[in-house]
JSON list of C-alpha atoms in Angstrom, two decimals:
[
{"chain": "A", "resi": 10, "resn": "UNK", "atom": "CA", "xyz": [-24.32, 3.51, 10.50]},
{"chain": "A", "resi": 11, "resn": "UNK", "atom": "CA", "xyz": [-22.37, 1.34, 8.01]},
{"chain": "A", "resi": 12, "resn": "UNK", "atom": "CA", "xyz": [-20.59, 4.58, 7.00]},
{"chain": "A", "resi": 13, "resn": "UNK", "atom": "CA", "xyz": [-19.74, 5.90, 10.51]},
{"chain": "A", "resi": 14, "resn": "UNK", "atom": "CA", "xyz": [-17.76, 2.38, 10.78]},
{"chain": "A", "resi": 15, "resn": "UNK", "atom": "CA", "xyz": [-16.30, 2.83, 7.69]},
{"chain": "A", "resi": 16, "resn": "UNK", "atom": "CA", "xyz": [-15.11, 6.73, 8.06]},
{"chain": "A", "resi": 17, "resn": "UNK", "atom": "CA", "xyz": [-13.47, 5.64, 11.46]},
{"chain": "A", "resi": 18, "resn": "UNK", "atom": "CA", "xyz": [-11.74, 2.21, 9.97]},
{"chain": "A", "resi": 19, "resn": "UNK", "atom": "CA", "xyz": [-10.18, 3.87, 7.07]},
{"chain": "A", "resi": 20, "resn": "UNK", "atom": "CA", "xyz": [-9.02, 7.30, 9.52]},
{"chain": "A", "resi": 21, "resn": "UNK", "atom": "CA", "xyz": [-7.38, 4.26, 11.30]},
{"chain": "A", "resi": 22, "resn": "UNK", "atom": "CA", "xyz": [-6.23, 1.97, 8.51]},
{"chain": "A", "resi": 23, "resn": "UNK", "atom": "CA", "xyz": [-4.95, 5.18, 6.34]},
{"chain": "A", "resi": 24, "resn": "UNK", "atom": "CA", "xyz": [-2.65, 6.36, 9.82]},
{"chain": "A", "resi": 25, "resn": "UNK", "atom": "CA", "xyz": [-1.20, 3.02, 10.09]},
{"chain": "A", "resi": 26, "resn": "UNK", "atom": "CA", "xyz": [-0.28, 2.75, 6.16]},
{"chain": "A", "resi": 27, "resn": "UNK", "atom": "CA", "xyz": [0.21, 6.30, 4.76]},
{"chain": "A", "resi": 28, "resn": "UNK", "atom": "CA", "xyz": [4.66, 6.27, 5.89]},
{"chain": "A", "resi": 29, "resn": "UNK", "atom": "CA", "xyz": [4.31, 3.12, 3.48]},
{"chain": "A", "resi": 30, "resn": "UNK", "atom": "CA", "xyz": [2.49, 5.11, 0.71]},
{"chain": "A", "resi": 31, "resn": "UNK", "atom": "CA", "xyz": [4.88, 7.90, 1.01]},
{"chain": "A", "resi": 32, "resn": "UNK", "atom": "CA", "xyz": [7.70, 5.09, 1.63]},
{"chain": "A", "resi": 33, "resn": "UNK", "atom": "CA", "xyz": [7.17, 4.07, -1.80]},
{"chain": "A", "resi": 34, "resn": "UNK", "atom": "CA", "xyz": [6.48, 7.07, -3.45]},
{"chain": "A", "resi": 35, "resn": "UNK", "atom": "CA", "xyz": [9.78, 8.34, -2.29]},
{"chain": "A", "resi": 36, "resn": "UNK", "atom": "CA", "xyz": [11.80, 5.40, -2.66]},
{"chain": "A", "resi": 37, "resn": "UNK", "atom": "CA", "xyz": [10.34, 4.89, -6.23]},
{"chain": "A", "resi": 38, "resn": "UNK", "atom": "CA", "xyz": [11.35, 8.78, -6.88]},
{"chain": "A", "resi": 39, "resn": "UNK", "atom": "CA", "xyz": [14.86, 8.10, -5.53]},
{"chain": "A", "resi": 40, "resn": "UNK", "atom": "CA", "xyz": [15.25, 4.97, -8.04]},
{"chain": "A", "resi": 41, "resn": "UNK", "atom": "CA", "xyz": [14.58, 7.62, -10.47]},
{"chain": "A", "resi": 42, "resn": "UNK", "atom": "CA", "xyz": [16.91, 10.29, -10.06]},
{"chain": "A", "resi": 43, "resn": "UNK", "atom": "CA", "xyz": [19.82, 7.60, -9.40]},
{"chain": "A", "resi": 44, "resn": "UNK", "atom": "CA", "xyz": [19.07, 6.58, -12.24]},
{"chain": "A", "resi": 45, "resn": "UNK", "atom": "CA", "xyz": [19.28, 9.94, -14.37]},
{"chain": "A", "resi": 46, "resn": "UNK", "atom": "CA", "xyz": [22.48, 10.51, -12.60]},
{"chain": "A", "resi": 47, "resn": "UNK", "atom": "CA", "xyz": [24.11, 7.27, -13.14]},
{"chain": "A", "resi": 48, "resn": "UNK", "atom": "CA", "xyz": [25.95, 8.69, -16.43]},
{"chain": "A", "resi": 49, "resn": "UNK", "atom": "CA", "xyz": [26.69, 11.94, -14.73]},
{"chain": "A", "resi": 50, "resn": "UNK", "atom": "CA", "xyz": [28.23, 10.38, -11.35]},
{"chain": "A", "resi": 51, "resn": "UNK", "atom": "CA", "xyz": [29.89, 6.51, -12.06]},
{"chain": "A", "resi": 52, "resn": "UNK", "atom": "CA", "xyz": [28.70, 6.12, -7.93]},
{"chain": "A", "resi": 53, "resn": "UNK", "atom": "CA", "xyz": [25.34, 5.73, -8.91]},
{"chain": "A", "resi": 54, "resn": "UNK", "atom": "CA", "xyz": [25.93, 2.90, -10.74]},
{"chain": "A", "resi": 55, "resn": "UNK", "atom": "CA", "xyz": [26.46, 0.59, -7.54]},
{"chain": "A", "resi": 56, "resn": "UNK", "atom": "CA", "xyz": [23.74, 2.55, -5.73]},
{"chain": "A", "resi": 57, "resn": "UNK", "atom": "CA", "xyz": [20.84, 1.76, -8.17]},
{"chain": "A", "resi": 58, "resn": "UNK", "atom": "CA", "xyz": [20.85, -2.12, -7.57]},
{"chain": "A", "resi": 59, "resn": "UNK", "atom": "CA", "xyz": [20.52, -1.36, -3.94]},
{"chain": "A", "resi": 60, "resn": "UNK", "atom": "CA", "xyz": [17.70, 1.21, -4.09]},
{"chain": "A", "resi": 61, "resn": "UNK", "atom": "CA", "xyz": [15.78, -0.99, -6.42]},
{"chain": "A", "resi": 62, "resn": "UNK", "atom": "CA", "xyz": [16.24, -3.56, -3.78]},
{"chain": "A", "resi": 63, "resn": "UNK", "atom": "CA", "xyz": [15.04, -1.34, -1.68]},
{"chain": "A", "resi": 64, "resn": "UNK", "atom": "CA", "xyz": [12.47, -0.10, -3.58]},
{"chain": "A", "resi": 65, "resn": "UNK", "atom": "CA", "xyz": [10.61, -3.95, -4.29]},
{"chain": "A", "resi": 66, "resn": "UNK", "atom": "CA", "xyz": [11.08, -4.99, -0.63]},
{"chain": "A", "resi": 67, "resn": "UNK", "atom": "CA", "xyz": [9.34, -1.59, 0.62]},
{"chain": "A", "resi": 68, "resn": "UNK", "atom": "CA", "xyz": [6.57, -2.82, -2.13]},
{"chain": "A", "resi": 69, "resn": "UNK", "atom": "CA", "xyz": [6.41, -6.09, -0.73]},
{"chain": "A", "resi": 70, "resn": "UNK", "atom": "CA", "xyz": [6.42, -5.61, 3.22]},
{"chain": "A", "resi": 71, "resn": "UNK", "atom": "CA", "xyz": [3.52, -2.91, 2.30]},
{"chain": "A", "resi": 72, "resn": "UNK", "atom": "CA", "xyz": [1.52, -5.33, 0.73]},
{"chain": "A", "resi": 73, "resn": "UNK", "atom": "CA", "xyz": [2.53, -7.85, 3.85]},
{"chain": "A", "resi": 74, "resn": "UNK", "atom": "CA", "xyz": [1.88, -5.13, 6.21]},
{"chain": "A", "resi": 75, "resn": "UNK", "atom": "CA", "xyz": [-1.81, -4.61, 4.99]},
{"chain": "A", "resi": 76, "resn": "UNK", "atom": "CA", "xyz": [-2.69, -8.30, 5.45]},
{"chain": "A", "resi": 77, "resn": "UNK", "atom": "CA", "xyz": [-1.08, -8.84, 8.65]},
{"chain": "A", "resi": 78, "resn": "UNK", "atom": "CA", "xyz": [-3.14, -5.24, 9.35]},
{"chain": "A", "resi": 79, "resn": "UNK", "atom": "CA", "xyz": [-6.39, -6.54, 8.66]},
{"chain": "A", "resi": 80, "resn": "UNK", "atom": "CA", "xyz": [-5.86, -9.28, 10.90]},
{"chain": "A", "resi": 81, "resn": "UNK", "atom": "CA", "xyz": [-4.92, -7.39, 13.76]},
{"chain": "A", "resi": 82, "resn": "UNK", "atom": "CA", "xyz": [-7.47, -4.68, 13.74]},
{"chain": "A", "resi": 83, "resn": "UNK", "atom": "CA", "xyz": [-10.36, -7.18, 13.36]},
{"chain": "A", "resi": 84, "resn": "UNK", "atom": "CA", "xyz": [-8.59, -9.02, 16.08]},
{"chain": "A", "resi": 85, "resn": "UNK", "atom": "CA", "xyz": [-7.94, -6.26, 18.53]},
{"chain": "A", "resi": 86, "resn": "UNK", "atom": "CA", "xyz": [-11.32, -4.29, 17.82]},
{"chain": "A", "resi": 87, "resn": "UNK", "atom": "CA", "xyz": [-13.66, -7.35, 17.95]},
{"chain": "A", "resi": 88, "resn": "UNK", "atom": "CA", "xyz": [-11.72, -10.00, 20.11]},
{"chain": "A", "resi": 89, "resn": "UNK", "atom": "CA", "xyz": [-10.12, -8.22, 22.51]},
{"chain": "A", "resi": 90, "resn": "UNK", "atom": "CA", "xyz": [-11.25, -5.40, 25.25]},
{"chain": "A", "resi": 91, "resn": "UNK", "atom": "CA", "xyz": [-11.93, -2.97, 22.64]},
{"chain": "A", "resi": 92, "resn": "UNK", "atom": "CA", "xyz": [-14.51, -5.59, 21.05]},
{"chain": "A", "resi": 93, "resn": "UNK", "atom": "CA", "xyz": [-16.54, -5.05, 24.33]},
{"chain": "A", "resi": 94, "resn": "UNK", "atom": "CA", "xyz": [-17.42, -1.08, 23.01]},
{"chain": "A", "resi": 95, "resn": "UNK", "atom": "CA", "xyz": [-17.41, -2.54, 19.45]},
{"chain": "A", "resi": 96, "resn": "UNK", "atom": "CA", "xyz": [-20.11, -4.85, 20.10]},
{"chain": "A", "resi": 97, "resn": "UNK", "atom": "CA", "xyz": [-22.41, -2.79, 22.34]},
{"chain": "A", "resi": 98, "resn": "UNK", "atom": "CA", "xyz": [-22.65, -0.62, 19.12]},
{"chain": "A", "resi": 99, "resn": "UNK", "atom": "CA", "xyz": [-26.39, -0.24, 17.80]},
{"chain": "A", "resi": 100, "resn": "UNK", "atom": "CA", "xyz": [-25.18, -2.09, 14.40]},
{"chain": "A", "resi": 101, "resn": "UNK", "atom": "CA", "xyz": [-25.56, -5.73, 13.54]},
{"chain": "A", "resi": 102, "resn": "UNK", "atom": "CA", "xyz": [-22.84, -7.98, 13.35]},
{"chain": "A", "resi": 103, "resn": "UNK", "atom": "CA", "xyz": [-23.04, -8.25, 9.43]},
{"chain": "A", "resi": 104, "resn": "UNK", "atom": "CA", "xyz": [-22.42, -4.15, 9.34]},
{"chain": "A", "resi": 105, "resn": "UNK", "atom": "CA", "xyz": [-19.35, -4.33, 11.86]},
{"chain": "A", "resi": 106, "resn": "UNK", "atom": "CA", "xyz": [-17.69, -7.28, 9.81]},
{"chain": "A", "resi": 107, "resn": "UNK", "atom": "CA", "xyz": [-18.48, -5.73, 6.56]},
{"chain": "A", "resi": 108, "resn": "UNK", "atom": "CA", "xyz": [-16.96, -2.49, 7.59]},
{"chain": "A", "resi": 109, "resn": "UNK", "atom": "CA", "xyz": [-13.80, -4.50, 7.94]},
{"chain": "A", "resi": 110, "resn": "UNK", "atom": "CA", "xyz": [-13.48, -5.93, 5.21]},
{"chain": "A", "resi": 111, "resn": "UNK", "atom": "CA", "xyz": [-14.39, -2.97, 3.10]},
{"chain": "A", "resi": 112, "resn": "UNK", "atom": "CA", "xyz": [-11.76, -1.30, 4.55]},
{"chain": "A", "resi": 113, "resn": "UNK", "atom": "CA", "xyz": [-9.33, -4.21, 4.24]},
{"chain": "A", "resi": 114, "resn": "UNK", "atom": "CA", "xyz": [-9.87, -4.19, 0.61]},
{"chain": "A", "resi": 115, "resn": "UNK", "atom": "CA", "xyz": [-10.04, -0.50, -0.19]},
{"chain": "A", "resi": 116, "resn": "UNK", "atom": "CA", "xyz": [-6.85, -0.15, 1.97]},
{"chain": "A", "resi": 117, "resn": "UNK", "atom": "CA", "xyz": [-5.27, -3.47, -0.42]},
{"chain": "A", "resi": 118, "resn": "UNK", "atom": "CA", "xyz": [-6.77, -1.63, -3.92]},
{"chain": "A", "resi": 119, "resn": "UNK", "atom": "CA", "xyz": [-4.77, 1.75, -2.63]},
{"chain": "A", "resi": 120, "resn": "UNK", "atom": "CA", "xyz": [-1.48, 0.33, -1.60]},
{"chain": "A", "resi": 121, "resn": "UNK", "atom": "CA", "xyz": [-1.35, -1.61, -4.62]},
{"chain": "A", "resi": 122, "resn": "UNK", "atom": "CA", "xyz": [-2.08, 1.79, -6.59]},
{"chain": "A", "resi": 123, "resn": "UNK", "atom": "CA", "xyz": [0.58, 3.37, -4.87]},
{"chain": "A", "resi": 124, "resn": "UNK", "atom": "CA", "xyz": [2.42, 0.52, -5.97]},
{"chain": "A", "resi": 125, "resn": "UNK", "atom": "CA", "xyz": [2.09, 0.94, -9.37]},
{"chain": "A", "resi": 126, "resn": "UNK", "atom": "CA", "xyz": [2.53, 4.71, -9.08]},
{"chain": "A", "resi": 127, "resn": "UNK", "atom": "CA", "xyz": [6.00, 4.21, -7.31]},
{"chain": "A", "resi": 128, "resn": "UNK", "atom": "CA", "xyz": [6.86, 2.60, -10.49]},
{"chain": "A", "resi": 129, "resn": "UNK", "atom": "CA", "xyz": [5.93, 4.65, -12.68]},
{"chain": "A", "resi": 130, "resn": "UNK", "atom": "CA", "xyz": [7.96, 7.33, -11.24]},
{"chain": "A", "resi": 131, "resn": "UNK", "atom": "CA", "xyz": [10.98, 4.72, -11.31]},
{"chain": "A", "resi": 132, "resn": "UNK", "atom": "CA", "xyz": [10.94, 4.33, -14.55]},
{"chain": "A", "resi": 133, "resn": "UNK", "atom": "CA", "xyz": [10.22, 7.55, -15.87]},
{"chain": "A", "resi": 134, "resn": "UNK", "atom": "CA", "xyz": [6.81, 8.75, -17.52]},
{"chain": "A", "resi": 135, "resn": "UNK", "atom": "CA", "xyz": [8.03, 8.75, -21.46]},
{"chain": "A", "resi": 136, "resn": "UNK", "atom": "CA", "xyz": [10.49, 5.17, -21.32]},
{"chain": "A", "resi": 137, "resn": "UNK", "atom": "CA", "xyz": [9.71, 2.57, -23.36]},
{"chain": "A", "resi": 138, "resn": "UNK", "atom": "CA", "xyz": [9.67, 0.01, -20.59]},
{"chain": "A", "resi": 139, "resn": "UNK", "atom": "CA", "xyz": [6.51, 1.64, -19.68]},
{"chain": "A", "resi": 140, "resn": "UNK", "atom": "CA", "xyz": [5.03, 1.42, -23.20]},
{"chain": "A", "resi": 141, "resn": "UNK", "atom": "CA", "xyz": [5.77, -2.48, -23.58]},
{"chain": "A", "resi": 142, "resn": "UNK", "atom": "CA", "xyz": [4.50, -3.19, -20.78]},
{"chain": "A", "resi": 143, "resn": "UNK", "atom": "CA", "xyz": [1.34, -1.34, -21.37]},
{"chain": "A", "resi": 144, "resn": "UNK", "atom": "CA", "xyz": [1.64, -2.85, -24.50]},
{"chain": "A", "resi": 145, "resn": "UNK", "atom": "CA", "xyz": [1.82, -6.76, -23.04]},
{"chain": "A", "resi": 146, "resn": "UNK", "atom": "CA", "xyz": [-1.27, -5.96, -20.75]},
{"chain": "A", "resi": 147, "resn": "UNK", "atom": "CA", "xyz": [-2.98, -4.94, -23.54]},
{"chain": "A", "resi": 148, "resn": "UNK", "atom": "CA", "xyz": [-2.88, -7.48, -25.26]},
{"chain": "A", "resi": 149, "resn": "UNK", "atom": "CA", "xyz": [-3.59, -10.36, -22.29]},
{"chain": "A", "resi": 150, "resn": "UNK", "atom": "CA", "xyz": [-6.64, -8.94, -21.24]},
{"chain": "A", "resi": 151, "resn": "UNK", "atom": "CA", "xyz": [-8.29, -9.30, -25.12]}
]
């Protein structure tokens, strides 16, 4: 039953955070080609600053946005009228609260891939930015 919960929390969780996903994968994308055109086009040399501000703040009111998420679903689906159909379920308590907060996490872990992804496309695949900093993270984690 655990993974009946879980399929229907993440249908939910993945509706309510998948315009931030694409969000950042587009916003990351358009970092990217400002930059490439910034030698082409002298516009795009006041535009960058501003998409990268963009870029960070879409980054950060996802990551916001998934706490605040969490909160409110377990709220709304356990506290509130919809917590009367939640708790007539045929599950134990533990199952219903774990399902949450599987799906809490999961939903954290894939925002802050997408994260990471939306950089990577902002700073191109083959820059050296990329390599140092692969290179510094390295060499923390021995």
């Amino acid at each position: 039953m655990l993974g009946k919960l879980l399929k229907y929390e993440m249908k939910s969780q993945g509706k309510s955070l998948f315009l931030f996903w694409m969000a950042i994968l587009g916003l990351g994308l358009l970092v990217r080609i400002f930059s490439l055109l910034e030698e082409a086009v002298p516009i795009f040399q006041y535009l960058i600053p501003i998409s990268i501000f963009t870029f960070v703040l879409a980054i950060v009111l996802s990551l916001v946005y998934c706490f605040f998420l969490a909160i409110r679903n377990y709220y709304k689906k356990v506290l509130r009228e919809e917590g009367y159909l939640t708790n007539t379920l045929p599950v134990k308590k533990s199952s219903i609260i774990l399902s949450f907060l599987i799906t809490d996490v999961v939903a954290l872990i894939v925002t802050v891939a997408f994260s990471f992804l939306g950089c990577l496309i902002a700073l191109g695949s083959g820059s050296e930015e990329i390599r140092s900093m692969w290179e510094a993270f390295s060499i923390s984690i021995e």
